[in-house]
Amino acid sequence: MNLLITGGAGFIGSHVVRLFVESYPTYNIFNLDALTYAGNLQNLRDVESRPNYTFLKGDITDASFLEQLFAEHRFDAVVHLAAESHVDRSIAGPMAFVQTNVMGTVNLLEACRRAWAGDYAGKLFYHVSTDEVYGSLGENGLFTEQTPYDPRSPYSASKAASDHFIRAWHHTYGLPVKLSNCSNNYGPNHFPEKLIPLAIHNIKEGRPVPVYGKGENVRDWLYVLDHARAIDAIFHRGKVGETYNVGGVNEWRNLDLIELLCDVMDENLGREPGESRKLITFVKDRAGHDARYAIDSSKLMKELGWKPSVTFEQGLKKTVDWYLANGAWLEEVTSGHYQQYYARQYGER
Ligand code: NAD
Ligand code: TYD
């Protein structure tokens, strides 16, 4: 099996690459990544010399590059994670999201359609998507695979568009596809522009921890390795043409989550209980901020026997331990461009 994983140098992609490289030594695994600000080959140092792993630097927005790549490597399957992934950046600059998430995905679909030329035996295109395509929930209810799409940010709109194209290529051209829509991930190697790693970084440095609005928005959080395990299960055992929701059954109000994180950090850093909570700072709300995401993963649980392997308390502890043990990683990714991003997003503080 020649397996192409896109976006493998990013947060979730690096965990997926590692899981597949270690679990399937007979697969040739190719990691295609443009190494944007979010891609970091340090995330894969421990697997880079494995004989079944190859890194390919390249951009999915470049259709002719993809065509050559597919001609050269004869991929049997694609697991597509490459994307622009941060809502705040999509508000500040939506076009990169249209280019990579929409055009890049269609380029990949076309590369597969051409390379496979109607002979789809043993072929698969697996698209990794987000629960944000379903929109925003009120106090009750869960997103199911049947929930109508209602994306509300440039990021979620671009992911929703990519999902539609995946299904269109399945229905129109017969391309064998699978999709999954997952809730918010957290864990090691998460870029510190997203809530949990940003808060860990700021608490560690004694800097204000920005909470948007009143901190009442709710997200469902899943440990990143459990998402990688779900992708493995769906890739190997999911039904072609189907969609699977993936979530942690783990809803948190942002403020409660940040308070818990402050307490875990106090314990780890030997600070007085309550010390880090003083860093919590309410800042201007995100434009169009979705109120609540919550996901029903019962299809995945019942059909494929998947369930989260760690509790939130365990996962958060593992995450904090990782960030505190990997100060060099955090320092490297928060130098240079990160500081310019931070100043633009939060003002100088
Ligand atoms: P990330 O931003 O950490 O990583 C994205 C990776 O894609 C980076 O390595 C980047 O270099 C690469 N990339 C970006 N543009 C590219 C291009 N044009 N060509 C090739 N490579 C490119 O993202 P993530 O959080 O790991 O998310 C991975 C996927 O999972 C995305 O498709 C995202 O929509 C989806 N997802 C994320 C979450 C989450 O909580 N982070 C939840 C559900 C689904
Ligand atoms: P984020 O990690 O950006 O993920 P998403 O927007 O995809 O859910 O944000 C998670 C939640 O935390 C979301 O409700 C926005 C909020 N948030 C803050 O309150 N402060 C911050 O500095 C960031 C980055 C996010």
XYZ file of N, CA and C in Angstrom, residues 39-283:
735
model
N 3.169 23.843 10.072
C 3.820 22.556 9.827
C 5.217 22.551 10.428
N 5.588 21.458 11.070
C 6.861 21.438 11.788
C 7.397 20.006 11.786
N 8.508 19.810 11.091
C 9.048 18.440 10.997
C 9.620 17.944 12.323
N 9.830 18.867 13.263
C 10.254 18.434 14.613
C 9.213 17.491 15.213
N 7.950 17.670 14.792
C 6.866 16.835 15.345
C 7.073 15.360 15.021
N 7.923 15.079 14.003
C 8.075 13.692 13.536
C 9.508 13.187 13.627
N 10.322 13.841 14.454
C 11.738 13.454 14.572
C 11.902 11.960 14.863
N 11.006 11.425 15.708
C 11.158 10.032 16.148
C 10.812 9.009 15.057
N 10.148 9.423 13.980
C 9.824 8.434 12.933
C 10.526 8.727 11.603
N 11.275 9.842 11.540
C 11.768 10.287 10.221
C 12.730 9.304 9.562
N 13.397 8.447 10.362
C 14.333 7.516 9.718
C 13.746 6.117 9.527
N 12.458 5.972 9.786
C 11.832 4.661 9.549
C 11.812 4.334 8.048
N 12.057 3.077 7.690
C 12.129 2.736 6.254
C 10.788 2.899 5.526
N 9.674 2.873 6.255
C 8.370 2.984 5.579
C 7.838 4.415 5.568
N 8.719 5.413 5.838
C 8.266 6.802 5.908
C 9.066 7.698 4.963
N 8.363 8.538 4.195
C 9.019 9.509 3.296
C 8.323 10.856 3.427
N 9.102 11.910 3.586
C 8.528 13.256 3.597
C 8.618 13.879 2.208
N 7.535 14.494 1.771
C 7.516 15.190 0.473
C 7.073 16.623 0.723
N 7.922 17.577 0.386
C 7.494 18.971 0.576
C 6.734 19.423 -0.666
N 5.539 19.944 -0.482
C 4.776 20.412 -1.640
C 3.447 20.992 -1.215
N 2.863 21.735 -2.177
C 1.678 22.529 -1.875
C 0.477 21.956 -2.640
N -0.599 21.663 -1.932
C -1.767 21.075 -2.608
C -2.519 22.091 -3.479
N -2.155 23.361 -3.376
C -2.804 24.326 -4.277
C -2.169 24.283 -5.676
N -1.078 23.529 -5.818
C -0.373 23.442 -7.107
C -0.801 22.153 -7.832
N -1.774 22.302 -8.745
C -2.377 21.124 -9.397
C -1.368 20.358 -10.250
N -0.480 21.071 -10.962
C 0.435 20.332 -11.843
C 1.482 19.577 -11.024
N 1.888 20.147 -9.903
C 2.797 19.430 -8.994
C 2.129 18.128 -8.522
N 0.854 18.212 -8.160
C 0.156 17.010 -7.664
C 0.064 15.946 -8.752
N -0.199 16.398 -9.962
C -0.324 15.436 -11.066
C 0.985 14.660 -11.265
N 2.104 15.402 -11.227
C 3.420 14.746 -11.362
C 3.671 13.781 -10.208
N 3.317 14.232 -9.001
C 3.549 13.415 -7.800
C 2.780 12.092 -7.893
N 1.523 12.182 -8.356
C 0.700 10.971 -8.460
C 1.217 10.045 -9.557
N 1.763 10.645 -10.621
C 2.322 9.815 -11.704
C 3.558 9.082 -11.185
N 4.332 9.753 -10.360
C 5.582 9.182 -9.856
C 5.335 8.095 -8.814
N 4.381 8.287 -7.929
C 4.292 7.402 -6.764
C 3.165 6.366 -6.775
N 2.209 6.449 -7.613
C 1.128 5.463 -7.680
C 0.509 5.192 -6.300
N -0.067 6.246 -5.737
C -0.694 6.110 -4.420
C -1.955 5.251 -4.516
N -2.157 4.416 -3.505
C -3.385 3.620 -3.429
C -4.462 4.343 -2.635
N -4.009 5.144 -1.661
C -4.989 5.803 -0.791
C -4.434 7.142 -0.319
N -5.371 8.021 0.039
C -5.020 9.352 0.550
C -5.761 9.559 1.871
N -5.048 10.045 2.877
C -5.709 10.566 4.085
C -5.408 12.060 4.089
N -6.456 12.859 3.907
C -6.271 14.291 3.623
C -6.533 15.142 4.870
N -5.427 15.661 5.426
C -5.556 16.556 6.586
C -5.049 17.966 6.301
N -4.268 18.157 5.235
C -3.676 19.482 4.992
C -4.774 20.528 4.905
N -4.619 21.589 5.688
C -5.623 22.652 5.681
C -5.087 23.853 6.424
N -5.701 24.989 6.156
C -5.596 26.114 7.087
C -6.662 25.821 8.140
N -6.282 25.924 9.428
C -7.165 25.334 10.448
C -7.608 26.276 11.565
N -7.209 27.546 11.516
C -7.514 28.394 12.683
C -8.572 29.455 12.355
N -9.675 29.437 13.111
C -10.814 30.326 12.861
C -10.395 31.801 12.884
N -9.602 32.205 13.876
C -9.237 33.626 13.959
C -8.445 34.077 12.732
N -7.550 33.200 12.252
C -6.801 33.559 11.034
C -7.747 33.629 9.836
N -8.786 32.802 9.835
C -9.721 32.824 8.696
C -10.530 34.113 8.682
N -10.734 34.691 9.866
C -11.460 35.963 9.938
C -10.550 37.086 9.433
N -9.271 37.000 9.804
C -8.319 38.048 9.393
C -7.957 37.944 7.907
N -7.936 36.715 7.359
C -7.509 36.541 5.961
C -8.138 35.304 5.355
N -9.376 35.422 4.866
C -10.112 34.224 4.411
C -9.568 33.562 3.142
N -8.854 34.301 2.291
C -8.534 33.731 0.976
C -7.600 32.524 1.039
N -6.691 32.505 2.008
C -5.800 31.337 2.134
C -6.626 30.087 2.438
N -7.763 30.274 3.107
C -8.629 29.137 3.457
C -9.360 28.621 2.221
N -9.754 29.567 1.359
C -10.403 29.168 0.106
C -9.384 28.423 -0.761
N -8.175 28.969 -0.822
C -7.144 28.358 -1.678
C -6.814 26.939 -1.217
N -6.414 26.803 0.045
C -5.943 25.484 0.499
C -7.111 24.526 0.752
N -8.109 24.977 1.491
C -9.141 24.028 1.930
C -10.099 23.652 0.795
N -10.389 24.619 -0.072
C -11.318 24.328 -1.171
C -10.541 23.909 -2.423
N -9.734 24.833 -2.955
C -9.000 24.522 -4.201
C -8.032 23.353 -3.996
N -7.326 23.366 -2.884
C -6.358 22.296 -2.615
C -7.036 20.939 -2.566
N -8.202 20.879 -1.934
C -8.935 19.606 -1.839
C -9.411 19.155 -3.224
N -9.937 20.098 -4.005
C -10.400 19.732 -5.351
C -9.211 19.283 -6.215
N -8.081 19.948 -6.072
C -6.876 19.507 -6.810
C -6.524 18.059 -6.469
N -6.617 17.720 -5.191
C -6.288 16.348 -4.772
C -7.297 15.346 -5.330
N -8.579 15.736 -5.288
C -9.615 14.858 -5.849
C -9.347 14.606 -7.329
N -9.002 15.665 -8.038
C -8.730 15.529 -9.464
C -7.484 14.680 -9.726
N -6.463 14.879 -8.878
C -5.235 14.076 -9.046
C -5.568 12.596 -8.877
N -6.418 12.270 -7.895
C -6.803 10.863 -7.678
C -7.625 10.353 -8.856
N -8.604 11.156 -9.283
C -9.485 10.724 -10.374
C -8.672 10.420 -11.630
N -7.703 11.291 -11.925
C -6.882 11.080 -13.129
C -5.975 9.865 -12.971
N -5.302 9.808 -11.796
C -4.318 8.727 -11.605
C -5.014 7.370 -11.554
N -6.188 7.302 -10.945
C -6.865 6.015 -10.773
C -7.712 5.659 -12.001
N -8.040 6.650 -12.811
C -8.684 6.463 -14.120
C -9.813 5.428 -14.108
N -10.689 5.533 -13.127
C -11.869 4.658 -13.107
C -11.607 3.285 -12.518
N -10.347 2.923 -12.310
C -10.057 1.621 -11.699
C -9.886 1.836 -10.197
N -11.002 1.725 -9.494
C -11.015 2.129 -8.091
C -10.818 0.963 -7.127
N -10.501 -0.228 -7.649
C -10.320 -1.382 -6.752
C -9.154 -1.107 -5.805
N -9.420 -1.241 -4.510
C -8.365 -1.042 -3.500
C -7.968 0.404 -3.289
N -8.729 1.345 -3.866
C -8.373 2.764 -3.725
C -9.293 3.443 -2.708
N -8.775 4.520 -2.083
C -9.596 5.246 -1.106
C -9.101 6.683 -0.927
N -10.066 7.609 -0.839
C -9.779 9.000 -0.480
C -10.507 9.273 0.834
N -9.722 9.470 1.894
C -10.312 9.718 3.221
C -10.101 11.197 3.566
N -11.199 11.902 3.781
C -11.152 13.339 4.053
C -11.414 13.603 5.541
N -10.482 14.321 6.166
C -10.612 14.614 7.597
C -11.219 16.008 7.760
N -12.405 16.060 8.369
C -13.074 17.355 8.492
C -13.466 17.628 9.947
N -14.239 18.678 10.121
C -14.509 19.220 11.449
C -16.005 19.263 11.739
N -16.357 19.261 13.028
C -17.771 19.410 13.413
C -18.268 20.834 13.171
N -17.330 21.770 12.905
C -17.743 23.169 12.754
C -18.593 23.397 11.507
N -18.578 22.425 10.566
C -19.411 22.552 9.357
C -20.902 22.570 9.713
N -21.251 22.004 10.875
C -22.672 21.904 11.252
C -23.222 23.203 11.848
N -22.339 24.168 12.139
C -22.813 25.448 12.658
C -22.704 25.538 14.150
N -23.729 26.140 14.784
C -23.653 26.419 16.217
C -24.916 25.913 16.896
N -24.766 25.235 18.037
C -25.917 24.686 18.754
C -26.376 25.647 19.854
N -27.664 25.508 20.241
C -28.145 26.173 21.452
C -27.734 25.340 22.661
N -28.482 25.485 23.756
C -28.074 24.782 24.980
C -28.175 23.272 24.866
N -29.119 22.804 24.026
C -29.333 21.359 23.942
C -29.025 20.839 22.545
N -28.994 19.505 22.455
C -28.840 18.864 21.148
C -27.394 18.542 20.828
N -27.237 17.651 19.839
C -25.916 17.198 19.404
C -25.879 17.207 17.886
N -24.703 17.397 17.299
C -24.548 17.235 15.855
C -24.541 15.740 15.544
N -25.393 15.317 14.601
C -25.307 13.942 14.099
C -24.831 14.019 12.648
N -24.623 12.865 12.042
C -24.185 12.841 10.637
C -25.276 13.405 9.725
N -26.520 13.491 10.239
C -27.627 14.015 9.404
C -27.857 15.511 9.605
N -27.195 16.128 10.550
C -27.412 17.560 10.805
C -27.071 18.357 9.543
N -28.001 19.240 9.107
C -27.696 20.030 7.898
C -26.494 20.950 8.130
N -25.738 21.151 7.068
C -24.563 22.026 7.169
C -25.007 23.482 7.343
N -24.317 24.195 8.234
C -24.625 25.608 8.478
C -23.361 26.334 8.938
N -22.301 26.296 8.116
C -21.028 26.873 8.571
C -21.142 28.381 8.702
N -20.402 28.946 9.666
C -20.597 30.366 9.966
C -19.310 31.167 9.997
N -18.150 30.513 9.914
C -16.877 31.260 9.844
C -16.259 30.953 8.484
N -15.327 31.808 8.023
C -14.646 31.462 6.759
C -13.985 30.093 6.844
N -13.411 29.740 8.006
C -12.797 28.412 8.152
C -13.838 27.313 7.956
N -14.948 27.390 8.711
C -15.911 26.284 8.630
C -16.591 26.247 7.268
N -16.778 27.431 6.647
C -17.364 27.450 5.295
C -16.430 26.757 4.306
N -15.119 26.981 4.463
C -14.176 26.349 3.521
C -14.126 24.840 3.743
N -14.226 24.406 4.997
C -14.233 22.960 5.263
C -15.549 22.345 4.751
N -16.667 23.059 4.949
C -17.955 22.550 4.461
C -17.896 22.390 2.944
N -17.334 23.408 2.263
C -17.219 23.323 0.803
C -16.392 22.100 0.422
N -15.296 21.869 1.140
C -14.438 20.724 0.780
C -15.209 19.417 0.984
N -16.003 19.325 2.044
C -16.808 18.108 2.269
C -17.771 17.881 1.099
N -18.407 18.981 0.648
C -19.356 18.853 -0.475
C -18.650 18.330 -1.731
N -17.435 18.851 -1.973
C -16.710 18.388 -3.160
C -16.351 16.905 -3.046
N -15.980 16.465 -1.845
C -15.642 15.042 -1.658
C -16.856 14.185 -2.044
N -18.023 14.568 -1.514
C -19.239 13.771 -1.798
C -19.614 13.865 -3.274
N -19.404 15.048 -3.864
C -19.725 15.199 -5.293
C -18.851 14.283 -6.151
N -17.569 14.162 -5.811
C -16.680 13.284 -6.599
C -17.062 11.802 -6.388
N -17.604 11.500 -5.222
C -18.069 10.126 -4.970
C -19.307 9.831 -5.818
N -20.291 10.751 -5.738
C -21.557 10.492 -6.439
C -21.413 10.602 -7.945
N -20.623 11.572 -8.403
C -20.526 11.805 -9.843
C -19.535 10.875 -10.534
N -18.363 10.710 -9.931
C -17.302 9.937 -10.607
C -17.068 8.569 -9.988
N -17.779 8.286 -8.888
C -17.616 6.974 -8.248
C -16.361 6.856 -7.397
N -15.678 7.997 -7.142
C -14.451 7.933 -6.336
C -14.779 7.347 -4.955
N -14.034 6.334 -4.499
C -14.315 5.769 -3.164
C -13.820 6.727 -2.074
N -14.737 7.244 -1.287
C -14.367 8.239 -0.272
C -14.904 7.827 1.094
N -14.286 8.366 2.128
C -14.820 8.321 3.493
C -14.567 9.690 4.092
N -15.454 10.098 5.013
C -15.267 11.382 5.684
C -15.429 11.198 7.182
N -14.732 12.044 7.951
C -15.060 12.132 9.371
C -15.052 13.586 9.793
N -15.945 13.903 10.735
C -16.081 15.261 11.251
C -15.849 15.208 12.751
N -14.756 15.815 13.178
C -14.338 15.668 14.579
C -14.471 16.985 15.348
N -14.625 16.845 16.659
C -14.691 18.015 17.540
C -13.274 18.531 17.825
N -13.162 19.520 18.733
C -11.865 20.148 19.021
C -10.871 19.149 19.606
N -9.693 19.090 19.008
C -8.621 18.229 19.514
C -7.719 19.024 20.452
N -7.018 18.298 21.332
C -5.973 18.911 22.152
C -4.919 17.844 22.409
N -3.704 18.281 22.762
C -2.641 17.321 23.052
C -1.299 17.875 22.636
N -0.247 17.037 22.678
C 1.098 17.470 22.305
C 1.165 17.990 20.870
N 2.094 18.906 20.614
C 2.363 19.463 19.274
C 1.241 20.357 18.731
N 0.362 20.815 19.598
C -0.726 21.702 19.163
C -0.162 23.114 19.076
N -0.348 23.769 17.942
C 0.243 25.094 17.750
C -0.412 26.103 18.711
N 0.400 26.905 19.412
C -0.153 27.762 20.476
C -0.872 29.015 20.004
N -1.650 28.874 18.927
C -2.616 29.907 18.533
C -4.008 29.445 18.951
N -4.154 28.142 19.217
C -5.443 27.577 19.633
C -5.539 27.657 21.160
N -6.765 27.591 21.663
C -7.006 27.948 23.074
C -6.108 27.220 24.079
N -6.098 25.887 24.071
C -5.409 25.167 25.157
C -3.891 25.395 25.135
N -3.205 25.202 23.998
C -1.756 25.439 24.047
C -1.388 26.906 24.264
N -2.239 27.823 23.760
C -1.960 29.247 23.982
C -2.044 29.549 25.478
N -3.067 28.982 26.132
C -3.227 29.228 27.574
C -2.065 28.600 28.350
N -1.662 27.385 27.973
C -0.536 26.742 28.676
C 0.709 27.624 28.560
N 0.971 28.105 27.342
C 2.150 28.937 27.097
C 2.102 30.207 27.951
N 0.934 30.876 27.944
C 0.843 32.143 28.668
C 0.900 31.937 30.182
N 0.255 30.883 30.663
C 0.297 30.620 32.116
C 1.751 30.370 32.528
N 2.434 29.579 31.719
C 3.835 29.264 32.020
C 4.667 30.549 32.124
N 4.404 31.479 31.206
C 5.183 32.719 31.156
C 4.642 33.803 32.079
N 3.507 33.521 32.761
C 2.908 34.535 33.634
C 2.280 35.685 32.869
N 1.834 35.391 31.621
C 1.203 36.431 30.792
C -0.314 36.300 30.857
N -1.060 37.387 30.529
C -2.525 37.296 30.554
C -3.042 36.162 29.676
N -4.075 35.473 30.156
C -4.701 34.390 29.379
C -5.997 34.951 28.796
N -6.018 35.192 27.474
C -7.190 35.861 26.880
C -8.397 34.937 26.743
N -9.506 35.336 27.320
C -10.765 34.586 27.170
C -11.723 35.486 26.401
N -12.218 34.979 25.264
C -13.089 35.792 24.413
C -14.469 35.973 25.061
N -14.997 37.190 24.978
C -16.345 37.470 25.489
C -16.422 37.152 26.966
N -17.478 36.395 27.336
C -17.638 36.044 28.762
C -17.113 34.642 29.061
N -16.550 33.984 28.049
C -16.016 32.631 28.283
C -17.111 31.585 28.373
N -18.293 31.922 27.820
C -19.430 30.996 27.976
C -19.601 30.028 26.808
N -18.806 30.206 25.771
C -18.920 29.300 24.608
C -18.476 27.903 25.003
N -19.140 26.923 24.392
C -18.896 25.528 24.780
C -18.273 24.763 23.608
N -17.245 23.971 23.920
C -16.616 23.106 22.921
C -16.525 21.687 23.483
N -16.513 20.694 22.578
C -16.283 19.301 22.969
C -14.817 18.998 22.665
N -14.084 18.469 23.625
C -12.630 18.284 23.462
C -12.263 16.815 23.423
N -11.411 16.465 22.452
C -10.963 15.072 22.288
C -9.433 15.040 22.250
N -8.851 14.091 22.983
C -7.389 13.946 22.982
C -6.945 13.516 21.575
N -5.894 14.160 21.062
C -5.521 14.006 19.653
C -5.238 12.553 19.257
N -4.671 11.769 20.173
C -4.379 10.374 19.813
C -5.659 9.573 19.616
N -6.697 9.968 20.355
C -7.983 9.279 20.165
C -8.589 9.622 18.804
N -8.330 10.846 18.322
C -8.763 11.181 16.955
C -7.967 10.332 15.949
N -6.660 10.225 16.165
C -5.821 9.419 15.245
C -6.308 7.960 15.246
N -6.684 7.439 16.421
C -7.188 6.061 16.504
C -8.515 5.920 15.749
N -9.343 6.968 15.817
C -10.616 6.944 15.079
C -10.352 6.930 13.575
N -9.388 7.741 13.136
C -9.049 7.795 11.705
C -8.549 6.420 11.239
N -7.744 5.781 12.061
C -7.249 4.439 11.751
C -8.443 3.470 11.590
N -9.371 3.508 12.547
C -10.524 2.591 12.504
C -11.380 2.844 11.266
N -11.633 4.128 10.967
C -12.504 4.461 9.829
C -11.794 4.126 8.504
N -10.509 4.460 8.440
C -9.733 4.173 7.218
C -9.800 2.675 6.888
N -9.617 1.829 7.909
C -9.539 0.392 7.650
C -10.903 -0.302 7.641
N -11.839 0.180 8.488
C -13.062 -0.606 8.665
C -14.350 0.165 8.378
N -14.244 1.478 8.140
C -15.445 2.262 7.838
C -15.986 1.910 6.456
N -17.265 2.274 6.238
C -17.874 1.953 4.925
C -17.578 3.060 3.917
N -17.294 2.662 2.694
C -17.045 3.628 1.622
C -18.315 4.455 1.389
N -18.115 5.760 1.197
C -19.240 6.667 0.937
C -19.869 7.212 2.213
N -19.375 6.763 3.381
C -20.021 7.158 4.637
C -19.237 8.240 5.383
N -19.981 8.885 6.286
C -19.409 9.912 7.163
C -19.520 9.446 8.603
N -18.501 9.714 9.392
C -18.499 9.364 10.815
C -18.186 10.602 11.646
N -19.041 10.888 12.628
C -18.734 11.954 13.587
C -17.825 11.403 14.676
N -16.880 12.237 15.100
C -15.917 11.822 16.134
C -15.905 12.888 17.223
N -16.109 12.459 18.482
C -16.093 13.448 19.570
C -15.794 12.808 20.898
N -15.549 13.656 21.890
C -15.066 13.159 23.174
C -16.130 12.962 24.236
N -17.414 13.276 23.922
C -18.478 13.323 24.955
C -17.911 14.105 26.144
N -17.427 15.306 25.866
C -16.602 16.021 26.839
C -16.749 17.532 26.613
N -17.954 18.049 26.985
C -18.234 19.460 26.728
C -17.732 20.336 27.871
N -17.086 21.435 27.505
C -16.595 22.382 28.497
C -16.908 23.806 28.072
N -17.356 24.604 29.048
C -17.441 26.049 28.840
C -16.010 26.576 28.861
N -15.670 27.493 27.958
C -14.271 27.944 27.872
C -13.715 28.391 29.222
N -14.515 29.164 29.975
C -13.995 29.690 31.244
C -13.708 28.560 32.235
N -14.605 27.570 32.310
C -14.383 26.440 33.232
C -13.128 25.673 32.833
N -12.956 25.503 31.530
C -11.789 24.779 31.025
C -10.497 25.515 31.395
N -10.499 26.830 31.198
C -9.284 27.611 31.483
C -9.000 27.611 32.989
N -10.062 27.657 33.802
C -9.830 27.616 35.256
C -9.208 26.279 35.665
N -9.729 25.185 35.083
C -9.161 23.861 35.383
C -7.689 23.801 34.956
N -7.428 24.332 33.765
C -6.058 24.321 33.239
C -5.125 25.133 34.152
N -5.607 26.273 34.630
C -4.807 27.093 35.559
C -4.462 26.273 36.799
N -5.427 25.506 37.305
C -5.191 24.723 38.530
C -4.171 23.608 38.270
N -4.302 22.938 37.102
C -3.344 21.878 36.758
C -1.940 22.480 36.625
N -1.856 23.656 36.007
C -0.553 24.313 35.827
C 0.029 24.725 37.181
N -0.810 25.259 38.080
C -0.314 25.641 39.424
C 0.340 24.444 40.091
N -0.358 23.291 39.994
C 0.161 22.091 40.639
C 1.513 21.693 40.026
N 1.573 21.740 38.692
C 2.806 21.323 38.005
C 3.960 22.286 38.212
N 3.634 23.569 38.334
C 4.710 24.571 38.442
C 5.035 24.902 39.895
N 4.319 24.226 40.830
C 4.565 24.486 42.250
C 4.102 25.871 42.681
N 3.070 26.392 41.976
C 2.538 27.701 42.365
C 1.456 27.532 43.429
N 1.158 28.597 44.167
C 0.052 28.603 45.142
C -1.253 28.290 44.415
N -2.156 27.479 45.019
C -3.457 27.257 44.374
C -4.151 28.597 44.097
N -4.683 28.746 42.893
C -5.408 29.974 42.534
C -4.522 31.030 41.889
N -3.212 30.846 41.962
C -2.264 31.854 41.445
C -2.490 32.147 39.946
N -2.557 31.068 39.135
C -2.631 31.284 37.684
C -3.996 31.807 37.241
N -5.043 31.519 38.031
C -6.371 32.040 37.644
C -6.366 33.568 37.566
N -5.436 34.201 38.296
C -5.369 35.669 38.276
C -4.962 36.193 36.893
N -4.425 35.288 36.059
C -3.990 35.715 34.718
C -5.159 35.796 33.730
N -6.309 35.195 34.105
C -7.450 35.175 33.167
C -7.903 36.600 32.874
N -7.967 36.921 31.579
C -8.309 38.281 31.147
C -9.394 38.186 30.074
N -10.523 38.827 30.307
C -11.589 38.802 29.304
C -11.267 39.816 28.218
N -11.300 39.352 26.965
C -10.983 40.243 25.843
C -12.170 40.261 24.865
